[in-house]
Amino acid sequence: AQSVSQHNHHVILSEAASLELGCNYSYGGTVNLFWYVQYPGQHLQLLLKYFSGDPLVKGIKGFEAEFIKSKFSFNLRKPSVQWSDTAEYFCAVSPGGSYIPTFGRGTSLIVHP
Amino acid sequence: DAGVIQSPRHEVTEMGQEVTLRCKPISGHNSLFWYRQTMMRGLELLIYFNNNVPIDDSGMPEDRFSAKMPNASFSTLKIQPSEPRDSAVYFCASSLSHGELFFGEGSRLTVL
């Protein structure tokens, strides 16, 4: 069975700091990759997704992620975080052709103003 | 546009009682998912429907849990009897076949 690992469980940053959240998965075939965000008290919503093509994906609110196939990774980045980015971030992976995503445990990000 | 609609938003019940959570997916979506979120276990897939048919229910914890999707616009997740360890936020999500999930606001269940 596939698994998704998010190594950073809690991240605390100051505003304007750069962000990188790690995501690794265990599946050898074609994959679809997602990052979701859950703001406090809200539901999950899509930040960005990768199905094919350019491995550098740009999402909403200045976030981007890079798919590195050789490393089975899909790390999320943002060059300068804001207080409003405080949220829980989830990486999700589904095998190509299957639309059942497996979610990582999530990373809690706190941004201090 | 209406998103995924879940009810109730909050439910507090006593151990042993039956709990029914409801979900209305986005119109036109053909896949529906029920997830459970807890601090200890994160986001767990309970069951997945495609075209109203249960495809994967391997995540349903035990026989106390059941889910139905009688038509394309409605699904229920039932827990009978409920136990304190069922306390969690239950999310319903829907999607088209390309795999991007749209989540509801969640139902926060507390079993005393």
PDB file of C-alpha atoms in Angstrom:
ATOM      1  CA  ALA A   1       0.000   0.000   0.000  1.00  0.00           C
ATOM      2  CA  GLN A   2       1.214   3.467  -0.730  1.00  0.00           C
ATOM      3  CA  SER A   3       2.143   5.815   2.068  1.00  0.00           C
ATOM      4  CA  VAL A   4       2.772   9.524   2.331  1.00  0.00           C
ATOM      5  CA  SER A   5       5.276  10.991   4.780  1.00  0.00           C
ATOM      6  CA  GLN A   6       5.382  14.544   5.937  1.00  0.00           C
ATOM      7  CA  HIS A   7       8.455  14.850   8.073  1.00  0.00           C
ATOM      8  CA  ASN A   8       7.757  18.255   9.551  1.00  0.00           C
ATOM      9  CA  HIS A   9       4.914  17.931  12.027  1.00  0.00           C
ATOM     10  CA  HIS A  10       5.121  21.452  13.383  1.00  0.00           C
ATOM     11  CA  VAL A  11       6.790  24.465  11.836  1.00  0.00           C
ATOM     12  CA  ILE A  12       6.991  27.897  13.404  1.00  0.00           C
ATOM     13  CA  LEU A  13       8.180  30.849  11.351  1.00  0.00           C
ATOM     14  CA  SER A  14       8.238  34.594  11.446  1.00  0.00           C
ATOM     15  CA  GLU A  15       6.598  36.620   8.728  1.00  0.00           C
ATOM     16  CA  ALA A  16       8.713  37.003   5.579  1.00  0.00           C
ATOM     17  CA  ALA A  17      10.647  33.811   6.283  1.00  0.00           C
ATOM     18  CA  SER A  18      10.903  31.222   3.548  1.00  0.00           C
ATOM     19  CA  LEU A  19       8.985  27.974   3.823  1.00  0.00           C
ATOM     20  CA  GLU A  20       9.646  24.471   2.636  1.00  0.00           C
ATOM     21  CA  LEU A  21       7.506  21.533   3.738  1.00  0.00           C
ATOM     22  CA  GLY A  22       8.634  18.050   2.860  1.00  0.00           C
ATOM     23  CA  CYS A  23       6.486  15.321   1.341  1.00  0.00           C
ATOM     24  CA  ASN A  24       7.679  11.878   0.315  1.00  0.00           C
ATOM     25  CA  TYR A  25       5.610   8.995  -0.960  1.00  0.00           C
ATOM     26  CA  SER A  26       6.129   5.324  -1.492  1.00  0.00           C
ATOM     27  CA  TYR A  27       4.777   4.282  -4.868  1.00  0.00           C
ATOM     28  CA  GLY A  28       6.806   3.339  -7.886  1.00  0.00           C
ATOM     29  CA  GLY A  29       4.401   4.113 -10.687  1.00  0.00           C
ATOM     30  CA  THR A  30       2.737   7.188 -12.106  1.00  0.00           C
ATOM     31  CA  VAL A  31       1.245   9.420  -9.447  1.00  0.00           C
ATOM     32  CA  ASN A  32      -1.019  12.392  -9.049  1.00  0.00           C
ATOM     33  CA  LEU A  33       0.167  14.770  -6.334  1.00  0.00           C
ATOM     34  CA  PHE A  34      -1.671  17.355  -4.278  1.00  0.00           C
ATOM     35  CA  TRP A  35      -1.180  19.853  -1.507  1.00  0.00           C
ATOM     36  CA  TYR A  36      -4.227  20.853   0.519  1.00  0.00           C
ATOM     37  CA  VAL A  37      -4.487  23.539   3.175  1.00  0.00           C
ATOM     38  CA  GLN A  38      -6.802  23.654   6.169  1.00  0.00           C
ATOM     39  CA  TYR A  39      -7.129  27.057   7.805  1.00  0.00           C
ATOM     40  CA  PRO A  40      -8.185  27.046  11.467  1.00  0.00           C
ATOM     41  CA  GLY A  41     -11.766  25.880  11.803  1.00  0.00           C
ATOM     42  CA  GLN A  42     -12.220  25.384   8.076  1.00  0.00           C
ATOM     43  CA  HIS A  43     -12.354  22.534   5.602  1.00  0.00           C
ATOM     44  CA  LEU A  44      -9.494  21.382   3.421  1.00  0.00           C
ATOM     45  CA  GLN A  45      -9.022  23.182   0.147  1.00  0.00           C
ATOM     46  CA  LEU A  46      -6.677  22.583  -2.747  1.00  0.00           C
ATOM     47  CA  LEU A  47      -3.457  24.598  -2.907  1.00  0.00           C
ATOM     48  CA  LEU A  48      -1.971  23.002  -5.996  1.00  0.00           C
ATOM     49  CA  LYS A  49      -1.795  19.755  -7.912  1.00  0.00           C
ATOM     50  CA  TYR A  50       0.465  17.874 -10.271  1.00  0.00           C
ATOM     51  CA  PHE A  51      -0.727  15.353 -12.841  1.00  0.00           C
ATOM     52  CA  SER A  52       1.912  15.603 -15.571  1.00  0.00           C
ATOM     53  CA  GLY A  53       4.111  18.077 -17.424  1.00  0.00           C
ATOM     54  CA  ASP A  54       6.288  20.718 -15.806  1.00  0.00           C
ATOM     55  CA  PRO A  55       7.394  19.323 -12.436  1.00  0.00           C
ATOM     56  CA  LEU A  56       7.383  22.811 -10.921  1.00  0.00           C
ATOM     57  CA  VAL A  57       3.796  23.595 -10.098  1.00  0.00           C
ATOM     58  CA  LYS A  58       2.494  26.977  -9.046  1.00  0.00           C
ATOM     59  CA  GLY A  59      -0.575  27.229  -6.875  1.00  0.00           C
ATOM     60  CA  ILE A  60      -2.631  29.843  -5.145  1.00  0.00           C
ATOM     61  CA  LYS A  61      -1.336  32.438  -2.687  1.00  0.00           C
ATOM     62  CA  GLY A  62       2.252  32.271  -3.919  1.00  0.00           C
ATOM     63  CA  PHE A  63       2.807  28.609  -3.130  1.00  0.00           C
ATOM     64  CA  GLU A  64       4.687  26.276  -5.430  1.00  0.00           C
ATOM     65  CA  ALA A  65       5.776  22.655  -5.314  1.00  0.00           C
ATOM     66  CA  GLU A  66       8.367  20.657  -7.156  1.00  0.00           C
ATOM     67  CA  PHE A  67       7.931  17.036  -8.154  1.00  0.00           C
ATOM     68  CA  ILE A  68      11.244  15.163  -8.080  1.00  0.00           C
ATOM     69  CA  LYS A  69      10.498  11.699  -9.360  1.00  0.00           C
ATOM     70  CA  SER A  70      13.880  10.240  -8.445  1.00  0.00           C
ATOM     71  CA  LYS A  71      13.388  11.266  -4.847  1.00  0.00           C
ATOM     72  CA  PHE A  72       9.673  10.409  -4.665  1.00  0.00           C
ATOM     73  CA  SER A  73       9.161  13.902  -3.315  1.00  0.00           C
ATOM     74  CA  PHE A  74       6.739  16.764  -3.780  1.00  0.00           C
ATOM     75  CA  ASN A  75       7.910  19.541  -1.461  1.00  0.00           C
ATOM     76  CA  LEU A  76       5.876  22.678  -0.922  1.00  0.00           C
ATOM     77  CA  ARG A  77       7.588  26.070  -0.934  1.00  0.00           C
ATOM     78  CA  LYS A  78       6.809  29.717  -0.436  1.00  0.00           C
ATOM     79  CA  PRO A  79       9.528  32.383  -0.533  1.00  0.00           C
ATOM     80  CA  SER A  80       7.935  34.689   2.039  1.00  0.00           C
ATOM     81  CA  VAL A  81       5.204  33.569   4.416  1.00  0.00           C
ATOM     82  CA  GLN A  82       2.498  35.718   5.906  1.00  0.00           C
ATOM     83  CA  TRP A  83       0.615  35.490   9.194  1.00  0.00           C
ATOM     84  CA  SER A  84      -2.444  34.411   7.176  1.00  0.00           C
ATOM     85  CA  ASP A  85      -0.591  31.282   6.036  1.00  0.00           C
ATOM     86  CA  THR A  86      -1.018  29.837   9.514  1.00  0.00           C
ATOM     87  CA  ALA A  87      -2.765  26.552   8.806  1.00  0.00           C
ATOM     88  CA  GLU A  88      -2.404  22.802   8.511  1.00  0.00           C
ATOM     89  CA  TYR A  89      -0.893  21.576   5.247  1.00  0.00           C
ATOM     90  CA  PHE A  90      -1.563  18.132   3.830  1.00  0.00           C
ATOM     91  CA  CYS A  91       0.238  16.334   1.052  1.00  0.00           C
ATOM     92  CA  ALA A  92      -1.798  13.719  -0.840  1.00  0.00           C
ATOM     93  CA  VAL A  93      -0.894  11.144  -3.454  1.00  0.00           C
ATOM     94  CA  SER A  94      -2.984   8.945  -5.708  1.00  0.00           C
ATOM     95  CA  PRO A  95      -1.630   6.419  -8.189  1.00  0.00           C
ATOM     96  CA  GLY A  96      -2.193   7.409 -11.781  1.00  0.00           C
ATOM     97  CA  GLY A  97      -5.516   5.989 -12.896  1.00  0.00           C
ATOM     98  CA  SER A  98      -6.762   5.705  -9.334  1.00  0.00           C
ATOM     99  CA  TYR A  99      -8.533   8.625  -7.793  1.00  0.00           C
ATOM    100  CA  ILE A 100      -8.302   7.607  -4.181  1.00  0.00           C
ATOM    101  CA  PRO A 101      -5.755   9.885  -2.558  1.00  0.00           C
ATOM    102  CA  THR A 102      -3.752   8.920   0.471  1.00  0.00           C
ATOM    103  CA  PHE A 103      -3.065  11.836   2.773  1.00  0.00           C
ATOM    104  CA  GLY A 104      -0.019  12.546   4.882  1.00  0.00           C
ATOM    105  CA  ARG A 105      -0.387  13.293   8.585  1.00  0.00           C
ATOM    106  CA  GLY A 106      -0.191  17.001   7.942  1.00  0.00           C
ATOM    107  CA  THR A 107       2.165  19.800   8.973  1.00  0.00           C
ATOM    108  CA  SER A 108       1.012  22.500  11.311  1.00  0.00           C
ATOM    109  CA  LEU A 109       2.446  25.872  10.307  1.00  0.00           C
ATOM    110  CA  ILE A 110       2.350  28.829  12.658  1.00  0.00           C
ATOM    111  CA  VAL A 111       3.514  32.182  11.352  1.00  0.00           C
ATOM    112  CA  HIS A 112       4.247  34.860  13.913  1.00  0.00           C
ATOM    113  CA  PRO A 113       3.572  38.454  12.843  1.00  0.00           C
TER     114      PRO A 113
ATOM    115  CA  ASP B   1     -21.651  27.642  -6.611  1.00  0.00           C
ATOM    116  CA  ALA B   2     -22.718  25.385  -3.805  1.00  0.00           C
ATOM    117  CA  GLY B   3     -19.927  23.284  -2.443  1.00  0.00           C
ATOM    118  CA  VAL B   4     -20.137  20.006  -0.587  1.00  0.00           C
ATOM    119  CA  ILE B   5     -22.743  20.344   2.127  1.00  0.00           C
ATOM    120  CA  GLN B   6     -22.531  18.374   5.335  1.00  0.00           C
ATOM    121  CA  SER B   7     -24.874  18.166   8.280  1.00  0.00           C
ATOM    122  CA  PRO B   8     -24.886  18.416  11.171  1.00  0.00           C
ATOM    123  CA  ARG B   9     -21.880  20.662  11.717  1.00  0.00           C
ATOM    124  CA  HIS B  10     -21.682  19.635  15.347  1.00  0.00           C
ATOM    125  CA  GLU B  11     -23.104  16.615  17.114  1.00  0.00           C
ATOM    126  CA  VAL B  12     -22.805  15.742  20.761  1.00  0.00           C
ATOM    127  CA  THR B  13     -24.255  12.419  21.787  1.00  0.00           C
ATOM    128  CA  GLU B  14     -23.957   9.802  24.448  1.00  0.00           C
ATOM    129  CA  MET B  15     -22.253   6.477  24.093  1.00  0.00           C
ATOM    130  CA  GLY B  16     -24.535   3.879  22.603  1.00  0.00           C
ATOM    131  CA  GLN B  17     -26.616   6.288  20.596  1.00  0.00           C
ATOM    132  CA  GLU B  18     -26.968   6.143  16.825  1.00  0.00           C
ATOM    133  CA  VAL B  19     -25.314   8.913  14.836  1.00  0.00           C
ATOM    134  CA  THR B  20     -26.127   9.778  11.234  1.00  0.00           C
ATOM    135  CA  LEU B  21     -23.993  12.191   9.273  1.00  0.00           C
ATOM    136  CA  ARG B  22     -25.202  13.519   5.938  1.00  0.00           C
ATOM    137  CA  CYS B  23     -23.499  14.760   2.812  1.00  0.00           C
ATOM    138  CA  LYS B  24     -24.632  16.395  -0.397  1.00  0.00           C
ATOM    139  CA  PRO B  25     -21.840  16.326  -2.983  1.00  0.00           C
ATOM    140  CA  ILE B  26     -21.271  18.882  -5.679  1.00  0.00           C
ATOM    141  CA  SER B  27     -23.694  18.375  -8.541  1.00  0.00           C
ATOM    142  CA  GLY B  28     -22.113  16.442 -11.386  1.00  0.00           C
ATOM    143  CA  HIS B  29     -19.352  14.895  -9.312  1.00  0.00           C
ATOM    144  CA  ASN B  30     -19.220  11.138  -9.620  1.00  0.00           C
ATOM    145  CA  SER B  31     -16.976  10.246  -6.693  1.00  0.00           C
ATOM    146  CA  LEU B  32     -17.657  10.669  -2.998  1.00  0.00           C
ATOM    147  CA  PHE B  33     -15.349  10.100  -0.064  1.00  0.00           C
ATOM    148  CA  TRP B  34     -15.827   9.958   3.687  1.00  0.00           C
ATOM    149  CA  TYR B  35     -12.769  10.827   5.777  1.00  0.00           C
ATOM    150  CA  ARG B  36     -12.246  10.939   9.522  1.00  0.00           C
ATOM    151  CA  GLN B  37      -9.790  13.386  11.077  1.00  0.00           C
ATOM    152  CA  THR B  38      -8.316  12.970  14.536  1.00  0.00           C
ATOM    153  CA  MET B  39      -5.243  14.353  16.236  1.00  0.00           C
ATOM    154  CA  MET B  40      -3.823  10.895  16.720  1.00  0.00           C
ATOM    155  CA  ARG B  41      -4.385   9.393  13.276  1.00  0.00           C
ATOM    156  CA  GLY B  42      -4.670  12.386  10.964  1.00  0.00           C
ATOM    157  CA  LEU B  43      -6.963  12.123   7.941  1.00  0.00           C
ATOM    158  CA  GLU B  44      -8.181   8.590   7.302  1.00  0.00           C
ATOM    159  CA  LEU B  45     -10.240   7.424   4.352  1.00  0.00           C
ATOM    160  CA  LEU B  46     -13.293   5.523   5.531  1.00  0.00           C
ATOM    161  CA  ILE B  47     -15.097   4.751   2.293  1.00  0.00           C
ATOM    162  CA  TYR B  48     -15.119   5.750  -1.355  1.00  0.00           C
ATOM    163  CA  PHE B  49     -18.098   5.681  -3.719  1.00  0.00           C
ATOM    164  CA  ASN B  50     -17.965   5.934  -7.490  1.00  0.00           C
ATOM    165  CA  ASN B  51     -21.211   6.467  -9.359  1.00  0.00           C
ATOM    166  CA  ASN B  52     -23.080   5.730  -6.103  1.00  0.00           C
ATOM    167  CA  VAL B  53     -21.412   2.329  -5.714  1.00  0.00           C
ATOM    168  CA  PRO B  54     -19.089   1.634  -2.755  1.00  0.00           C
ATOM    169  CA  ILE B  55     -15.706   0.840  -4.259  1.00  0.00           C
ATOM    170  CA  ASP B  56     -13.405   0.760  -1.260  1.00  0.00           C
ATOM    171  CA  ASP B  57     -14.673   0.446   2.305  1.00  0.00           C
ATOM    172  CA  SER B  58     -11.503  -1.034   3.754  1.00  0.00           C
ATOM    173  CA  GLY B  59     -11.107   1.994   5.974  1.00  0.00           C
ATOM    174  CA  MET B  60     -14.393   1.531   7.783  1.00  0.00           C
ATOM    175  CA  PRO B  61     -13.270   0.763  11.328  1.00  0.00           C
ATOM    176  CA  GLU B  62     -15.781  -1.914  12.203  1.00  0.00           C
ATOM    177  CA  ASP B  63     -19.315  -3.100  11.737  1.00  0.00           C
ATOM    178  CA  ARG B  64     -20.644  -0.237  13.795  1.00  0.00           C
ATOM    179  CA  PHE B  65     -19.942   1.990  10.829  1.00  0.00           C
ATOM    180  CA  SER B  66     -22.019   1.927   7.664  1.00  0.00           C
ATOM    181  CA  ALA B  67     -22.341   4.240   4.688  1.00  0.00           C
ATOM    182  CA  LYS B  68     -24.874   4.538   1.928  1.00  0.00           C
ATOM    183  CA  MET B  69     -25.284   6.542  -1.235  1.00  0.00           C
ATOM    184  CA  PRO B  70     -28.834   6.005  -2.454  1.00  0.00           C
ATOM    185  CA  ASN B  71     -28.439   8.535  -5.259  1.00  0.00           C
ATOM    186  CA  ALA B  72     -25.914  10.886  -6.794  1.00  0.00           C
ATOM    187  CA  SER B  73     -26.845  13.783  -4.557  1.00  0.00           C
ATOM    188  CA  PHE B  74     -26.890  12.259  -1.090  1.00  0.00           C
ATOM    189  CA  SER B  75     -24.818  10.070   1.182  1.00  0.00           C
ATOM    190  CA  THR B  76     -24.986   9.085   4.835  1.00  0.00           C
ATOM    191  CA  LEU B  77     -22.460   7.760   7.305  1.00  0.00           C
ATOM    192  CA  LYS B  78     -24.018   5.984  10.254  1.00  0.00           C
ATOM    193  CA  ILE B  79     -22.440   4.889  13.511  1.00  0.00           C
ATOM    194  CA  GLN B  80     -24.465   2.516  15.639  1.00  0.00           C
ATOM    195  CA  PRO B  81     -23.800   2.232  18.511  1.00  0.00           C
ATOM    196  CA  SER B  82     -21.440   5.168  18.941  1.00  0.00           C
ATOM    197  CA  GLU B  83     -18.443   5.063  21.286  1.00  0.00           C
ATOM    198  CA  PRO B  84     -16.252   7.821  22.758  1.00  0.00           C
ATOM    199  CA  ARG B  85     -13.362   6.784  20.503  1.00  0.00           C
ATOM    200  CA  ASP B  86     -15.505   7.717  17.501  1.00  0.00           C
ATOM    201  CA  SER B  87     -15.159  11.369  18.461  1.00  0.00           C
ATOM    202  CA  ALA B  88     -13.600  13.111  15.479  1.00  0.00           C
ATOM    203  CA  VAL B  89     -14.292  15.441  12.601  1.00  0.00           C
ATOM    204  CA  TYR B  90     -15.881  13.595   9.706  1.00  0.00           C
ATOM    205  CA  PHE B  91     -15.336  15.077   6.273  1.00  0.00           C
ATOM    206  CA  CYS B  92     -17.197  14.329   3.109  1.00  0.00           C
ATOM    207  CA  ALA B  93     -15.522  15.137  -0.194  1.00  0.00           C
ATOM    208  CA  SER B  94     -16.551  14.810  -3.813  1.00  0.00           C
ATOM    209  CA  SER B  95     -14.702  14.873  -7.096  1.00  0.00           C
ATOM    210  CA  LEU B  96     -14.825  14.253 -10.782  1.00  0.00           C
ATOM    211  CA  SER B  97     -12.621  11.512 -12.100  1.00  0.00           C
ATOM    212  CA  HIS B  98      -9.543  13.741 -12.328  1.00  0.00           C
ATOM    213  CA  GLY B  99      -9.019  13.358  -8.633  1.00  0.00           C
ATOM    214  CA  GLU B 100      -9.125  16.838  -7.129  1.00  0.00           C
ATOM    215  CA  LEU B 101     -11.232  16.585  -3.984  1.00  0.00           C
ATOM    216  CA  PHE B 102     -13.658  19.233  -2.796  1.00  0.00           C
ATOM    217  CA  PHE B 103     -14.286  18.962   0.914  1.00  0.00           C
ATOM    218  CA  GLY B 104     -17.277  19.877   2.995  1.00  0.00           C
ATOM    219  CA  GLU B 105     -17.050  21.873   6.202  1.00  0.00           C
ATOM    220  CA  GLY B 106     -17.004  18.690   8.260  1.00  0.00           C
ATOM    221  CA  SER B 107     -19.149  17.272  11.033  1.00  0.00           C
ATOM    222  CA  ARG B 108     -17.572  17.454  14.470  1.00  0.00           C
ATOM    223  CA  LEU B 109     -18.766  14.490  16.503  1.00  0.00           C
ATOM    224  CA  THR B 110     -18.355  14.229  20.258  1.00  0.00           C
ATOM    225  CA  VAL B 111     -19.441  11.012  21.931  1.00  0.00           C
ATOM    226  CA  LEU B 112     -19.640  11.274  25.707  1.00  0.00           C
TER     227      LEU B 112
END
